[in-house]
Short mmCIF file of C-alpha atoms in Angstrom, two decimals:
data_model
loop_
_atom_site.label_atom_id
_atom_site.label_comp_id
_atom_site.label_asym_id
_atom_site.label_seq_id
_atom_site.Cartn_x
_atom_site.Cartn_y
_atom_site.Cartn_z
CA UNK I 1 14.86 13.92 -0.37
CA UNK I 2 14.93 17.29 -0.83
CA UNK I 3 17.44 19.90 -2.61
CA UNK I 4 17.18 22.47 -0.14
CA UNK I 5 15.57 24.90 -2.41
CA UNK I 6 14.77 28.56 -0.92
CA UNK I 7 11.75 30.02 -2.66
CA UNK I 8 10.19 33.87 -2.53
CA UNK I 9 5.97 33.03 -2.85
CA UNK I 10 4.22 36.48 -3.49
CA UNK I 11 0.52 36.62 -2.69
CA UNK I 12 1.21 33.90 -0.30
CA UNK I 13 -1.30 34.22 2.42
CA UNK I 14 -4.68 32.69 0.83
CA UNK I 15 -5.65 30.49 -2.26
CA UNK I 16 -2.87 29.24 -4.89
CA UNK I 17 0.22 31.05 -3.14
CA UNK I 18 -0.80 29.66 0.33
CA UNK I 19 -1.38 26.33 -1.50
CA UNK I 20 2.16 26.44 -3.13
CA UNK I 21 3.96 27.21 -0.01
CA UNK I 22 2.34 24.62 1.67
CA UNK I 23 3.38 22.12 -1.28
CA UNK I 24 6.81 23.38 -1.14
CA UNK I 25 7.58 23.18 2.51
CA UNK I 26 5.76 19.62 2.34
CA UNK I 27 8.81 18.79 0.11
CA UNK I 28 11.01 20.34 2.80
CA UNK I 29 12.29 23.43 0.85
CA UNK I 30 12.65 26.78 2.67
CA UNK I 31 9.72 29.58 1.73
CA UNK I 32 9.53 33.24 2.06
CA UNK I 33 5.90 34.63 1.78
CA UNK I 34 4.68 37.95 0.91
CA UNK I 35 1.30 39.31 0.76
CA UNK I 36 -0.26 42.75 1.79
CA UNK I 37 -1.93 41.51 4.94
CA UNK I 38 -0.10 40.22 7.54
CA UNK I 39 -2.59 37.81 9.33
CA UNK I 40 -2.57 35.29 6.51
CA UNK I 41 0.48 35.15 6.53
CA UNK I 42 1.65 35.11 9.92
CA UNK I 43 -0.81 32.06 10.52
CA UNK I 44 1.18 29.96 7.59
CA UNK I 45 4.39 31.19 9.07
CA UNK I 46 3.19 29.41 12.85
CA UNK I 47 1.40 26.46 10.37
CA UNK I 48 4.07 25.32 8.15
CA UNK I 49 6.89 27.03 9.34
CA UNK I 50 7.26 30.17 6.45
CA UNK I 51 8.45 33.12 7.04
CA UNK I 52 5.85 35.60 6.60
CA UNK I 53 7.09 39.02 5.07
CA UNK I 54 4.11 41.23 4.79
CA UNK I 55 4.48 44.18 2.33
CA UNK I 56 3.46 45.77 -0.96
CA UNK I 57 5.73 44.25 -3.68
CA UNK I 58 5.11 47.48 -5.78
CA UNK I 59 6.96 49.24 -3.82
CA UNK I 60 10.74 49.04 -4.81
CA UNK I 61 12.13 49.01 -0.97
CA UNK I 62 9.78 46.18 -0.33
CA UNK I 63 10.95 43.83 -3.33
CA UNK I 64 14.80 44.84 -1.67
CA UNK I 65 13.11 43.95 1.33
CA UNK I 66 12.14 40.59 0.93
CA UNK I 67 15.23 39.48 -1.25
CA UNK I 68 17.23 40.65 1.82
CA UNK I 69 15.26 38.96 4.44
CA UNK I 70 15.37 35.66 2.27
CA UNK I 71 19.10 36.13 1.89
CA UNK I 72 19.46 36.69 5.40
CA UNK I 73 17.70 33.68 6.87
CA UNK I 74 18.87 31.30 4.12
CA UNK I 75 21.66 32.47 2.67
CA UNK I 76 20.65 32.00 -0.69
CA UNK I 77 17.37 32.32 -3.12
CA UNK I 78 16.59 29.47 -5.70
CA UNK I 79 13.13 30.43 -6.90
CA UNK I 80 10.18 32.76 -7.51
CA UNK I 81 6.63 32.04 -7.39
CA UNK I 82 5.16 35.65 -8.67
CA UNK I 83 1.61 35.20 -7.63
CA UNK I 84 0.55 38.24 -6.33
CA UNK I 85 -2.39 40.34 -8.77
CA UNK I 86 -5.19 41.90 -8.45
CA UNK I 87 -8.40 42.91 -10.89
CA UNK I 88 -10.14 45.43 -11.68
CA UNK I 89 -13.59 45.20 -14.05
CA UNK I 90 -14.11 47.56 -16.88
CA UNK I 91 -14.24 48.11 -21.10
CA UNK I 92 -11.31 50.17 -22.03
CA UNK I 93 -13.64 53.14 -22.38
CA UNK I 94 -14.88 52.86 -18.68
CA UNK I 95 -11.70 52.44 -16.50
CA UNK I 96 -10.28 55.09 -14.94
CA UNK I 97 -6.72 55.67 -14.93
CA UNK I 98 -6.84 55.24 -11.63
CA UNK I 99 -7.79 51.62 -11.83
CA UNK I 100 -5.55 50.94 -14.88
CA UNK I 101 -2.74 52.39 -12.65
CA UNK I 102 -2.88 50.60 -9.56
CA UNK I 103 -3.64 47.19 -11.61
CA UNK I 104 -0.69 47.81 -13.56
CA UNK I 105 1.58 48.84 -10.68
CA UNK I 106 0.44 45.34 -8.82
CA UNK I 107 0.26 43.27 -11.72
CA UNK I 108 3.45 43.93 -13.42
CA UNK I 109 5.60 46.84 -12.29
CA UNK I 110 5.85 44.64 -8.74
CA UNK I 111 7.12 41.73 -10.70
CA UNK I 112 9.55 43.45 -12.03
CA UNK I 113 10.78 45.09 -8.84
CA UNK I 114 11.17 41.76 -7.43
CA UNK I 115 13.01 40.15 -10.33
CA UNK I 116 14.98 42.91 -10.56
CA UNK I 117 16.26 42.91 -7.28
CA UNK I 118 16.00 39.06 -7.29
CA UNK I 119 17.70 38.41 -10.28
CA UNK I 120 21.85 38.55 -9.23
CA UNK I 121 21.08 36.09 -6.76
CA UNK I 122 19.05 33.32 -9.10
CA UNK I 123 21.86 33.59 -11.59
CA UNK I 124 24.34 32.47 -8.38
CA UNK I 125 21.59 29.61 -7.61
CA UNK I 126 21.25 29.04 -11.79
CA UNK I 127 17.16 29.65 -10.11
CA UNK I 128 13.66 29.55 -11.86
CA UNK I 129 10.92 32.03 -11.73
CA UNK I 130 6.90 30.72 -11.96
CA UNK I 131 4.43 33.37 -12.47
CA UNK I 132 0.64 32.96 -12.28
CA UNK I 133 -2.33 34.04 -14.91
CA UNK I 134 -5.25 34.10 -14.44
CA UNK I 135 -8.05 33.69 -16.85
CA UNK I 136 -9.01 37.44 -17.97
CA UNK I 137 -12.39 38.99 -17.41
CA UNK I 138 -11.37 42.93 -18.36
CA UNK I 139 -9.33 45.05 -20.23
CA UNK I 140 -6.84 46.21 -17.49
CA UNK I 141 -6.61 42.90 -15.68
CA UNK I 142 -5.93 40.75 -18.97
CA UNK I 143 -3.70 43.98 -19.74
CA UNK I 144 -1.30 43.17 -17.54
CA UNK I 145 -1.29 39.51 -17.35
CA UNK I 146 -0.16 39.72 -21.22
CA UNK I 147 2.38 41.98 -19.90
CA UNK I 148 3.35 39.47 -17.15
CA UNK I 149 3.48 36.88 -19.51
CA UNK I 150 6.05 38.72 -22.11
CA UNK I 151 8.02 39.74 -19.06
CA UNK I 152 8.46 36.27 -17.91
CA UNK I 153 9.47 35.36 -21.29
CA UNK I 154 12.33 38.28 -21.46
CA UNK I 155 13.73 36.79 -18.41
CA UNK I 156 13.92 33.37 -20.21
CA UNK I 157 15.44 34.33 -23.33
CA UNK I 158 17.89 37.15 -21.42
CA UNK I 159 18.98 34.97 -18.52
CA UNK I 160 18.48 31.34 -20.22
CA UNK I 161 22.10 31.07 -20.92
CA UNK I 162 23.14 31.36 -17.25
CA UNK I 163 20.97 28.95 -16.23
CA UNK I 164 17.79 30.76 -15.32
CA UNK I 165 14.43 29.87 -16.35
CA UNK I 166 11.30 31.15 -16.10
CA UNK I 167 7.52 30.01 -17.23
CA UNK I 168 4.10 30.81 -16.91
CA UNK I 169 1.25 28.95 -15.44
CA UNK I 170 -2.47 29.71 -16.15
CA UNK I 171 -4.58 29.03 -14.29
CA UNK I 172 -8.85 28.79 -14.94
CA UNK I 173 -11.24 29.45 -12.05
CA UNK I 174 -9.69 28.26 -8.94
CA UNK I 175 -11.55 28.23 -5.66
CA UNK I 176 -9.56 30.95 -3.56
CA UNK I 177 -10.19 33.83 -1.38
CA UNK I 178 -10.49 36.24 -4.43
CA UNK I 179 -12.40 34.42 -6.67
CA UNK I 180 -15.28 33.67 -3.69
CA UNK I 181 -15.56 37.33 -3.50
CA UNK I 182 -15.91 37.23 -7.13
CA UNK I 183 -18.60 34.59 -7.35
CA UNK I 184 -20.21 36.22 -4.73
CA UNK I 185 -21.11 38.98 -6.72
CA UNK I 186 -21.58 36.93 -9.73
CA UNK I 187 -24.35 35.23 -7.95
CA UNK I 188 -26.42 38.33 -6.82
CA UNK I 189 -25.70 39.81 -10.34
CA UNK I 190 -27.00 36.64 -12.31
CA UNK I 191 -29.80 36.14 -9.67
CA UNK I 192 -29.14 32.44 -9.68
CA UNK I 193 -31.05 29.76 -8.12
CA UNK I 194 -29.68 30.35 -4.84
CA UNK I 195 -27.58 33.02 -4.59
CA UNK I 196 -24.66 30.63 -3.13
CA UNK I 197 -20.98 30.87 -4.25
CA UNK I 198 -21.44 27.04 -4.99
CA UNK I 199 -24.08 27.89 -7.65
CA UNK I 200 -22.09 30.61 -9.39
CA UNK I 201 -18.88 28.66 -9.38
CA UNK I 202 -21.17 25.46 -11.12
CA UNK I 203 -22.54 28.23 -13.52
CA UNK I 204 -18.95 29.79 -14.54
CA UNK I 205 -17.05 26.38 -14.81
CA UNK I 206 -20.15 24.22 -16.63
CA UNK I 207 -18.91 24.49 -20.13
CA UNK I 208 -15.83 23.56 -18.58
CA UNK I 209 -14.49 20.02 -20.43
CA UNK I 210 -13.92 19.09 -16.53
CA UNK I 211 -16.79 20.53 -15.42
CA UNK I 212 -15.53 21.97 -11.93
CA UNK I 213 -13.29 24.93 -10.72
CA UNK I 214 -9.62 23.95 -10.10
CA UNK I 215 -8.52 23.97 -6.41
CA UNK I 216 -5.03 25.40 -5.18
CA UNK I 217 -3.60 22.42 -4.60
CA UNK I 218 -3.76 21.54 -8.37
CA UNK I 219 -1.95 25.02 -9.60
CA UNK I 220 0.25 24.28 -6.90
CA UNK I 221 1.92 21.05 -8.17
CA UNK I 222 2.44 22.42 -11.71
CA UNK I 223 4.18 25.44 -9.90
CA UNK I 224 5.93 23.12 -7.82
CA UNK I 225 7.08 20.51 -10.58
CA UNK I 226 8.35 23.86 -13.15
CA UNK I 227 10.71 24.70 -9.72
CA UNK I 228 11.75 21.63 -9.60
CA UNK I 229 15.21 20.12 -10.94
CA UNK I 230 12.72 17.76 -13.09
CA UNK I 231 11.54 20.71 -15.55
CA UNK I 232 15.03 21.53 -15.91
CA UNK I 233 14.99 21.91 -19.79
CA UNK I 234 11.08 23.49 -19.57
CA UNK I 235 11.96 27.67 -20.27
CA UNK I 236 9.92 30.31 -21.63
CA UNK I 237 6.87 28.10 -21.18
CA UNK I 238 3.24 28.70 -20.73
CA UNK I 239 1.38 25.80 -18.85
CA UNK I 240 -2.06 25.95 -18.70
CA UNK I 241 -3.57 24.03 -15.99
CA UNK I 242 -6.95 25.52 -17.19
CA UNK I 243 -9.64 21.61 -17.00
CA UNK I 244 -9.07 21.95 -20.50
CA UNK I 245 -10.92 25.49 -21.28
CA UNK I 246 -8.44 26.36 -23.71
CA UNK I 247 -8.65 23.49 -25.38
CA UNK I 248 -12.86 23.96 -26.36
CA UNK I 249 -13.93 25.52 -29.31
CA UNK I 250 -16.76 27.57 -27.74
CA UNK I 251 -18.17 27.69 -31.13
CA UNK I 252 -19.27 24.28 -30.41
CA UNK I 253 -21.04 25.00 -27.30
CA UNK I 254 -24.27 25.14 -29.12
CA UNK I 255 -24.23 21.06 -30.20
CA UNK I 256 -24.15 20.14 -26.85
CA UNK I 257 -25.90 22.58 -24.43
CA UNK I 258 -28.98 24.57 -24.98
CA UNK I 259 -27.85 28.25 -24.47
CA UNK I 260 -30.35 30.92 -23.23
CA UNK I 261 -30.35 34.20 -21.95
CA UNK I 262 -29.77 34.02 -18.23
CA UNK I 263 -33.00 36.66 -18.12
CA UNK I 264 -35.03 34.29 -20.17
CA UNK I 265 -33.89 30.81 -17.44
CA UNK I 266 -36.10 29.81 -14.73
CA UNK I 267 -33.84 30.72 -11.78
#
């Protein structure tokens, strides 16, 4: 049975947010997802049954936006998944500020919108917030997800008392929308065997102790088990559902694999 939770999923059209919302209506609760493109979403919204908000959560008017419409359908808002993010590559001394701007805005400033116009209602509700990391692969990008992190963990040790929590889940490679595009380009930059998004993803996640990329599904449950009534003592947290990358010592790589140059491999 099901507590009749209402839940705000941002980024929820594709990968881990479209994964979560699935899980969560599975379990019968009530979902609100927002994304920038409104196909995605519109197709889980006839799928599962979501309501599909498309907008820019950056923008303040949008995070009122979506509380509203969430309030309005449901009456009431009982979680946060705060997925949406986006990446951009560069060493600190090549971004442009730009690029460090609009990552920022997306990454963390839109978080905070939303939890700021979110947060009168969770306290009513006693809610929980769950936001996503993802592994790091700049400056900007792992910037912000830092930033993320410690804002998650304000809203833990701020609101804890009146019964909100909120926790962080981070993820490793997960196959999604976003990170296809990224192995994409991986594979035509590494000029591996076959230029396939299979090979790349076997080639990022082989040190891996599991070996293999994480699919949404997998993120999903943790996200959907920290919502839950179950990790009701679980605040300020940081899960890592990672196939144990966080857990190697990479300076043991070398006892068990032979490591090359990718320029000097047979490809």
């Amino acid at each position: 049975m099901t507590d009749g939770r209402v839940v705000i999923v941002t980024g929820g059209g594709t990968g881990i947010g479209a994964a979560t919302a699935r899980l969560l209506r599975d379990g019968g609760h009530r979902v609100v997802v927002s994304g920038r493109r409104p196909e995605p979403l519109e197709r889980l919204e006839r799928e599962i049954g979501a309501l599909a908000y498309p907008s820019d959560v950056s923008d303040p008017e949008a995070a009122e936006g979506i509380v509203r419409t969430a309030l309005a359908a449901y009456g009431r808002l009982d979680g946060l998944v705060l997925n949406a993010g986006i990446g951009r590559s560069g060493a600190v001394g090549d971004l442009s500020l730009e690029d460090w701007d609009e990552v920022m805005r997306t990454n963390v400033t839109g978080p905070l919108l939303l939890l700021r116009a979110a947060i009168p209602h969770l306290l009513e509700t006693r809610g929980s917030v769950s936001a996503l990391r993802n592994g790091a692969s700049n400056a900007v990008y792992a910037t912000s997800k830092a930033a993320l992190l410690q804002l998650c963990r304000s809203i833990a040790v701020d609101y804890g008392r009146q019964g909100v929590r909120a926790n962080t889940v981070c993820p490793s490679w997960v196959r999604s929308e976003m990170a296809d595009r990224r192995m994409a380009r991986f594979a035509a930059e590494a000029e591996l065997k076959d230029h396939s998004v299979e090979s790349a993803y076997e080639e990022a996640t082989r040190f891996l102790p599991m070996g293999r990329p994480g699919e949404p599904r997998e993120i999903a449950e943790a996200i959907s088990w920290l919502l839950s009534p179950a990790a009701s003592y679980v605040n300020g947290a940081v899960l890592t559902v990672d196939g144990g990358a966080t857990a190697l010592d990479p300076g043991t790589l070398a006892f068990d694999f032979q490591i090359a140059p990718r320029g000097d491999e047979e490809v």
